[in-house]
Amino acid sequence: MINKKKLSIIAGIIFIIGIVGSLFTYRSIATVPISEEKVINNNNVSSVIIDTNNVRVNINPTTESNMKVTLDGEVNPNIKRTLATDEKDSTLLISYKEKQQIWFNFNISEVLVPLTLNVYLPEKQYDSLKISNNNGYVSAKQQNTTHFDINTSNGRVELREINSQKINAETNNGSMDFKDITAQNIHVKSNNGRIMLDHVEGELEGQSKNGSLSLKTNELDRNLNFTTHNGKINIETEKEPTNVQFNVSVDNGKANILNKYNGNAVIGKGENQIKLNTHNGSISVKKHGN
């Protein structure tokens, strides 16, 4: 005889199957494709500001002379969407806004097939790039800019091959993944999400409230300041440092610095400060291959 527990499990499975089927049926009925494109013919643009919500944002290089913005995906027709570009002096403003036209709306398609905003920038040196995105992934690759600012809520941030003097990136709920980045100063902060830095060169300051912080680098003779509240700090270097001072603080966890120290240490003259602080989590600094 089937007991009540088994019956409850079977009923739960049937309920979930019904919900999923209803959502896919709703999606097939309610969505319509969207494809927009805007071309900006202005070679004097040196700064770009992007302000968006509920959309994936990709910043791409282009060999074309004109800037181009495209918006693609599937949408619910009950939500009014506006993609706008505006030029003010040498600054290009790109915005994407939504306005719901009915009081209640549920659109699973925007979870399964999110809108994607692609911005194509001609290859040159920019004064500044600024991205603000709420609920959506942000990526940028092969860009040269003096200042790069990224602020997201509920979305991953991914950077590849960026050259800049100063990079400031913050996310409320989402991970960060940076690779092949060169900058004089880099500040990264995540409230909920891990931070992964792969060959990110320059003075680094990283903060994570809930999530690990990792760095892979060629060398460590530079200033670093990493802090996590709940999360590990892992650093892997190709070369052992020759001129650093380690300031290490661990409240609940262990520290292993180059298999030689378990806390503060001075190597060489100690002219470069490496500050590593975690409340709940371990700290590891090791040479690649060890």
CSV table of C-alpha atoms in Angstrom, one decimal:
chain,number,residue,atom,x,y,z
A,1,MET,CA,0.0,0.0,0.0
A,2,ILE,CA,1.4,3.4,-1.0
A,3,ASN,CA,1.9,5.5,2.1
A,4,LYS,CA,1.0,9.2,2.3
A,5,LYS,CA,4.7,10.3,1.9
A,6,LYS,CA,4.9,8.6,-1.5
A,7,LEU,CA,1.6,10.0,-2.6
A,8,SER,CA,2.8,13.5,-1.6
A,9,ILE,CA,6.0,13.0,-3.7
A,10,ILE,CA,4.0,11.8,-6.7
A,11,ALA,CA,1.5,14.7,-6.4
A,12,GLY,CA,4.4,17.2,-6.2
A,13,ILE,CA,6.1,15.8,-9.3
A,14,ILE,CA,2.8,16.0,-11.3
A,15,PHE,CA,2.3,19.6,-10.0
A,16,ILE,CA,5.8,20.6,-11.2
A,17,ILE,CA,5.3,19.0,-14.6
A,18,GLY,CA,2.0,20.9,-15.0
A,19,ILE,CA,3.6,24.2,-14.1
A,20,VAL,CA,6.5,23.7,-16.5
A,21,GLY,CA,4.1,22.7,-19.3
A,22,SER,CA,1.9,25.7,-18.6
A,23,LEU,CA,4.9,28.1,-18.7
A,24,PHE,CA,6.2,26.8,-22.0
A,25,THR,CA,2.7,27.0,-23.4
A,26,TYR,CA,2.4,30.6,-22.2
A,27,ARG,CA,5.8,31.4,-23.7
A,28,SER,CA,4.8,30.0,-27.2
A,29,ILE,CA,1.7,32.1,-27.2
A,30,ALA,CA,2.8,35.3,-25.5
A,31,THR,CA,6.1,36.2,-27.0
A,32,VAL,CA,7.0,38.0,-30.2
A,33,PRO,CA,10.5,38.4,-31.8
A,34,ILE,CA,12.2,41.8,-31.6
A,35,SER,CA,15.1,43.1,-33.6
A,36,GLU,CA,16.2,46.8,-33.6
A,37,GLU,CA,19.4,48.4,-34.9
A,38,LYS,CA,20.7,52.0,-34.5
A,39,VAL,CA,23.8,53.3,-36.3
A,40,ILE,CA,25.7,56.3,-34.9
A,41,ASN,CA,27.9,58.1,-37.4
A,42,ASN,CA,30.0,60.3,-35.2
A,43,ASN,CA,33.8,59.9,-35.1
A,44,ASN,CA,34.0,62.5,-32.2
A,45,VAL,CA,32.5,60.2,-29.6
A,46,SER,CA,35.1,59.6,-26.8
A,47,SER,CA,32.8,58.6,-23.9
A,48,VAL,CA,29.9,56.1,-23.9
A,49,ILE,CA,27.3,55.8,-21.1
A,50,ILE,CA,24.9,52.7,-21.1
A,51,ASP,CA,21.9,52.6,-18.8
A,52,THR,CA,19.7,49.5,-19.1
A,53,ASN,CA,17.4,47.1,-17.2
A,54,ASN,CA,16.4,43.5,-17.8
A,55,VAL,CA,18.8,42.9,-20.7
A,56,ARG,CA,22.1,41.3,-21.5
A,57,VAL,CA,24.7,43.9,-22.5
A,58,ASN,CA,27.7,43.0,-24.7
A,59,ILE,CA,30.4,45.5,-25.6
A,60,ASN,CA,32.3,44.4,-28.7
A,61,PRO,CA,35.0,46.0,-30.9
A,62,THR,CA,34.4,46.6,-34.6
A,63,THR,CA,36.7,47.6,-37.5
A,64,GLU,CA,33.8,49.7,-38.9
A,65,SER,CA,34.0,53.5,-38.6
A,66,ASN,CA,30.4,53.8,-37.2
A,67,MET,CA,29.1,52.7,-33.9
A,68,LYS,CA,26.2,50.3,-33.9
A,69,VAL,CA,23.6,49.2,-31.3
A,70,THR,CA,21.4,46.2,-31.8
A,71,LEU,CA,18.6,44.7,-29.6
A,72,ASP,CA,17.5,41.2,-30.2
A,73,GLY,CA,15.3,38.6,-28.5
A,74,GLU,CA,11.8,37.6,-27.7
A,75,VAL,CA,9.4,39.9,-25.7
A,76,ASN,CA,6.0,40.1,-24.3
A,77,PRO,CA,3.9,42.6,-26.3
A,78,ASN,CA,2.3,43.9,-23.1
A,79,ILE,CA,5.5,45.6,-22.1
A,80,LYS,CA,6.5,48.8,-23.9
A,81,ARG,CA,10.2,49.0,-24.7
A,82,THR,CA,12.3,51.9,-25.8
A,83,LEU,CA,15.8,51.7,-27.1
A,84,ALA,CA,17.3,55.2,-27.4
A,85,THR,CA,20.6,56.8,-28.3
A,86,ASP,CA,21.5,60.4,-27.8
A,87,GLU,CA,24.7,62.3,-28.6
A,88,LYS,CA,25.8,65.2,-26.4
A,89,ASP,CA,29.1,66.7,-27.4
A,90,SER,CA,31.6,63.8,-27.4
A,91,THR,CA,29.4,61.5,-25.2
A,92,LEU,CA,27.0,58.8,-26.6
A,93,LEU,CA,24.1,57.9,-24.3
A,94,ILE,CA,22.5,54.5,-24.8
A,95,SER,CA,19.4,53.6,-22.8
A,96,TYR,CA,16.9,50.8,-22.7
A,97,LYS,CA,13.7,51.2,-20.7
A,98,GLU,CA,10.6,49.2,-20.1
A,99,LYS,CA,7.0,50.2,-19.2
A,100,GLN,CA,4.4,47.7,-18.4
A,101,GLN,CA,1.1,48.4,-20.1
A,102,ILE,CA,-1.1,46.1,-17.9
A,103,TRP,CA,-1.2,45.8,-14.2
A,104,PHE,CA,-0.2,42.2,-14.0
A,105,ASN,CA,2.3,40.4,-16.2
A,106,PHE,CA,4.3,37.3,-16.0
A,107,ASN,CA,6.7,36.5,-18.8
A,108,ILE,CA,8.8,33.3,-18.4
A,109,SER,CA,10.3,33.9,-21.8
A,110,GLU,CA,12.4,36.8,-20.5
A,111,VAL,CA,14.1,34.3,-18.2
A,112,LEU,CA,14.6,31.6,-20.8
A,113,VAL,CA,15.4,33.8,-23.8
A,114,PRO,CA,16.7,37.2,-22.5
A,115,LEU,CA,17.0,40.3,-24.6
A,116,THR,CA,20.5,41.0,-25.7
A,117,LEU,CA,21.9,44.5,-26.3
A,118,ASN,CA,25.0,44.5,-28.5
A,119,VAL,CA,27.1,47.6,-28.7
A,120,TYR,CA,29.8,47.8,-31.3
A,121,LEU,CA,32.5,50.4,-30.8
A,122,PRO,CA,35.2,51.3,-33.4
A,123,GLU,CA,38.7,50.3,-32.2
A,124,LYS,CA,40.3,53.4,-30.7
A,125,GLN,CA,41.2,55.0,-27.3
A,126,TYR,CA,38.1,56.2,-25.4
A,127,ASP,CA,38.0,58.6,-22.4
A,128,SER,CA,35.4,56.6,-20.5
A,129,LEU,CA,33.0,53.7,-20.7
A,130,LYS,CA,30.2,53.5,-18.1
A,131,ILE,CA,27.7,50.7,-17.8
A,132,SER,CA,24.7,50.5,-15.4
A,133,ASN,CA,22.5,47.5,-15.7
A,134,ASN,CA,19.8,46.1,-13.5
A,135,ASN,CA,19.0,42.4,-13.9
A,136,GLY,CA,21.3,41.3,-16.6
A,137,TYR,CA,24.7,39.9,-17.6
A,138,VAL,CA,27.4,42.4,-18.8
A,139,SER,CA,30.4,41.6,-20.9
A,140,ALA,CA,33.1,43.7,-22.6
A,141,LYS,CA,36.1,42.7,-24.7
A,142,GLN,CA,39.0,44.3,-26.4
A,143,GLN,CA,38.4,47.8,-25.3
A,144,ASN,CA,40.8,50.7,-24.6
A,145,THR,CA,39.5,53.3,-22.3
A,146,THR,CA,41.0,55.7,-19.7
A,147,HIS,CA,38.1,55.0,-17.2
A,148,PHE,CA,35.9,52.0,-17.1
A,149,ASP,CA,32.9,51.9,-14.7
A,150,ILE,CA,30.5,49.0,-14.3
A,151,ASN,CA,27.6,48.8,-11.9
A,152,THR,CA,25.2,45.9,-12.0
A,153,SER,CA,22.5,44.4,-9.8
A,154,ASN,CA,21.6,40.7,-10.3
A,155,GLY,CA,24.0,39.9,-13.1
A,156,ARG,CA,27.4,38.5,-13.9
A,157,VAL,CA,30.2,40.8,-15.1
A,158,GLU,CA,32.8,39.4,-17.6
A,159,LEU,CA,35.7,41.4,-19.0
A,160,ARG,CA,38.3,40.3,-21.5
A,161,GLU,CA,41.4,42.1,-22.9
A,162,ILE,CA,40.7,45.5,-21.4
A,163,ASN,CA,43.4,48.3,-21.3
A,164,SER,CA,42.6,51.1,-19.0
A,165,GLN,CA,44.0,53.5,-16.4
A,166,LYS,CA,41.3,52.9,-13.9
A,167,ILE,CA,38.6,50.2,-13.6
A,168,ASN,CA,35.8,50.2,-11.1
A,169,ALA,CA,33.3,47.4,-11.1
A,170,GLU,CA,30.6,46.6,-8.6
A,171,THR,CA,27.8,44.0,-8.6
A,172,ASN,CA,25.1,43.4,-6.0
A,173,ASN,CA,24.2,39.8,-6.8
A,174,GLY,CA,26.5,38.2,-9.4
A,175,SER,CA,30.0,36.9,-10.0
A,176,MET,CA,32.9,38.7,-11.7
A,177,ASP,CA,35.2,37.1,-14.2
A,178,PHE,CA,38.1,39.2,-15.5
A,179,LYS,CA,40.9,37.9,-17.8
A,180,ASP,CA,43.8,39.6,-19.5
A,181,ILE,CA,43.2,43.0,-18.0
A,182,THR,CA,45.8,45.8,-17.7
A,183,ALA,CA,45.2,48.9,-15.6
A,184,GLN,CA,46.9,51.2,-13.2
A,185,ASN,CA,44.2,50.8,-10.6
A,186,ILE,CA,41.5,48.2,-10.4
A,187,HIS,CA,38.6,48.1,-7.8
A,188,VAL,CA,36.2,45.2,-7.8
A,189,LYS,CA,33.3,44.6,-5.3
A,190,SER,CA,30.7,41.9,-5.1
A,191,ASN,CA,28.1,41.6,-2.3
A,192,ASN,CA,27.0,38.1,-3.3
A,193,GLY,CA,29.2,36.3,-5.8
A,194,ARG,CA,32.7,35.1,-6.4
A,195,ILE,CA,35.4,37.2,-8.0
A,196,MET,CA,37.8,35.5,-10.4
A,197,LEU,CA,40.8,37.5,-11.7
A,198,ASP,CA,43.0,35.8,-14.3
A,199,HIS,CA,46.1,37.8,-15.3
A,200,VAL,CA,44.8,41.1,-14.2
A,201,GLU,CA,47.7,43.5,-13.9
A,202,GLY,CA,47.9,46.7,-11.8
A,203,GLU,CA,47.2,47.7,-8.3
A,204,LEU,CA,44.2,45.6,-7.1
A,205,GLU,CA,41.5,46.2,-4.5
A,206,GLY,CA,38.9,43.4,-4.2
A,207,GLN,CA,36.0,43.1,-1.8
A,208,SER,CA,33.5,40.2,-1.6
A,209,LYS,CA,30.9,39.9,1.1
A,210,ASN,CA,29.7,36.4,0.3
A,211,GLY,CA,31.9,34.6,-2.2
A,212,SER,CA,35.5,33.6,-2.9
A,213,LEU,CA,38.2,35.8,-4.4
A,214,SER,CA,40.8,34.3,-6.6
A,215,LEU,CA,43.8,35.7,-8.6
A,216,LYS,CA,46.1,34.1,-11.1
A,217,THR,CA,49.1,36.2,-12.0
A,218,ASN,CA,52.6,36.3,-13.4
A,219,GLU,CA,54.1,38.1,-10.4
A,220,LEU,CA,53.1,39.6,-7.0
A,221,ASP,CA,55.5,42.5,-6.6
A,222,ARG,CA,52.7,45.1,-6.5
A,223,ASN,CA,50.1,46.4,-4.1
A,224,LEU,CA,47.1,44.2,-3.4
A,225,ASN,CA,44.2,44.5,-1.0
A,226,PHE,CA,41.7,41.6,-0.8
A,227,THR,CA,38.9,41.4,1.7
A,228,THR,CA,36.1,38.8,2.0
A,229,HIS,CA,33.6,38.3,4.8
A,230,ASN,CA,32.4,34.8,3.9
A,231,GLY,CA,34.8,33.2,1.3
A,232,LYS,CA,38.2,32.0,0.5
A,233,ILE,CA,41.1,34.0,-0.9
A,234,ASN,CA,43.3,32.1,-3.4
A,235,ILE,CA,46.3,33.6,-5.2
A,236,GLU,CA,48.5,31.7,-7.6
A,237,THR,CA,51.6,33.3,-9.0
A,238,GLU,CA,54.1,32.2,-11.7
A,239,LYS,CA,57.0,33.8,-9.8
A,240,GLU,CA,57.6,34.1,-6.1
A,241,PRO,CA,57.6,37.7,-4.9
A,242,THR,CA,60.9,39.4,-4.1
A,243,ASN,CA,59.8,42.7,-2.5
A,244,VAL,CA,56.5,42.5,-0.6
A,245,GLN,CA,55.0,42.7,2.8
A,246,PHE,CA,52.1,40.4,3.6
A,247,ASN,CA,49.5,41.6,6.1
A,248,VAL,CA,47.3,38.6,6.7
A,249,SER,CA,44.2,38.4,8.9
A,250,VAL,CA,42.0,35.3,9.3
A,251,ASP,CA,39.3,35.1,12.0
A,252,ASN,CA,37.9,31.6,11.2
A,253,GLY,CA,40.2,29.7,8.9
A,254,LYS,CA,43.8,29.1,8.1
A,255,ALA,CA,46.5,30.9,6.1
A,256,ASN,CA,49.2,29.4,3.9
A,257,ILE,CA,51.6,31.9,2.3
A,258,LEU,CA,53.9,30.2,-0.2
A,259,ASN,CA,54.2,27.1,2.0
A,260,LYS,CA,56.5,29.2,4.3
A,261,TYR,CA,54.3,31.4,6.4
A,262,ASN,CA,50.9,31.2,8.1
A,263,GLY,CA,50.5,34.9,8.8
A,264,ASN,CA,52.3,38.2,8.3
A,265,ALA,CA,55.6,38.1,6.5
A,266,VAL,CA,58.2,40.4,4.8
A,267,ILE,CA,60.0,39.4,1.7
A,268,GLY,CA,62.9,41.6,0.5
A,269,LYS,CA,62.4,45.3,1.4
A,270,GLY,CA,58.7,44.9,1.7
A,271,GLU,CA,57.9,47.9,-0.5
A,272,ASN,CA,54.8,46.4,-2.0
A,273,GLN,CA,51.8,45.9,0.4
A,274,ILE,CA,49.7,42.8,0.1
A,275,LYS,CA,46.8,42.9,2.4
A,276,LEU,CA,44.6,39.8,2.8
A,277,ASN,CA,41.7,39.7,5.1
A,278,THR,CA,38.9,37.2,5.6
A,279,HIS,CA,36.4,36.6,8.4
A,280,ASN,CA,35.2,33.1,7.5
A,281,GLY,CA,37.4,31.3,5.0
A,282,SER,CA,41.0,30.3,4.3
A,283,ILE,CA,43.8,32.3,2.6
A,284,SER,CA,46.2,30.6,0.2
A,285,VAL,CA,49.1,32.1,-1.7
A,286,LYS,CA,51.1,29.6,-3.8
A,287,LYS,CA,53.5,29.4,-6.7
A,288,HIS,CA,52.2,27.7,-9.8
A,289,GLY,CA,53.0,24.1,-9.8
A,290,ASN,CA,53.5,23.7,-6.1
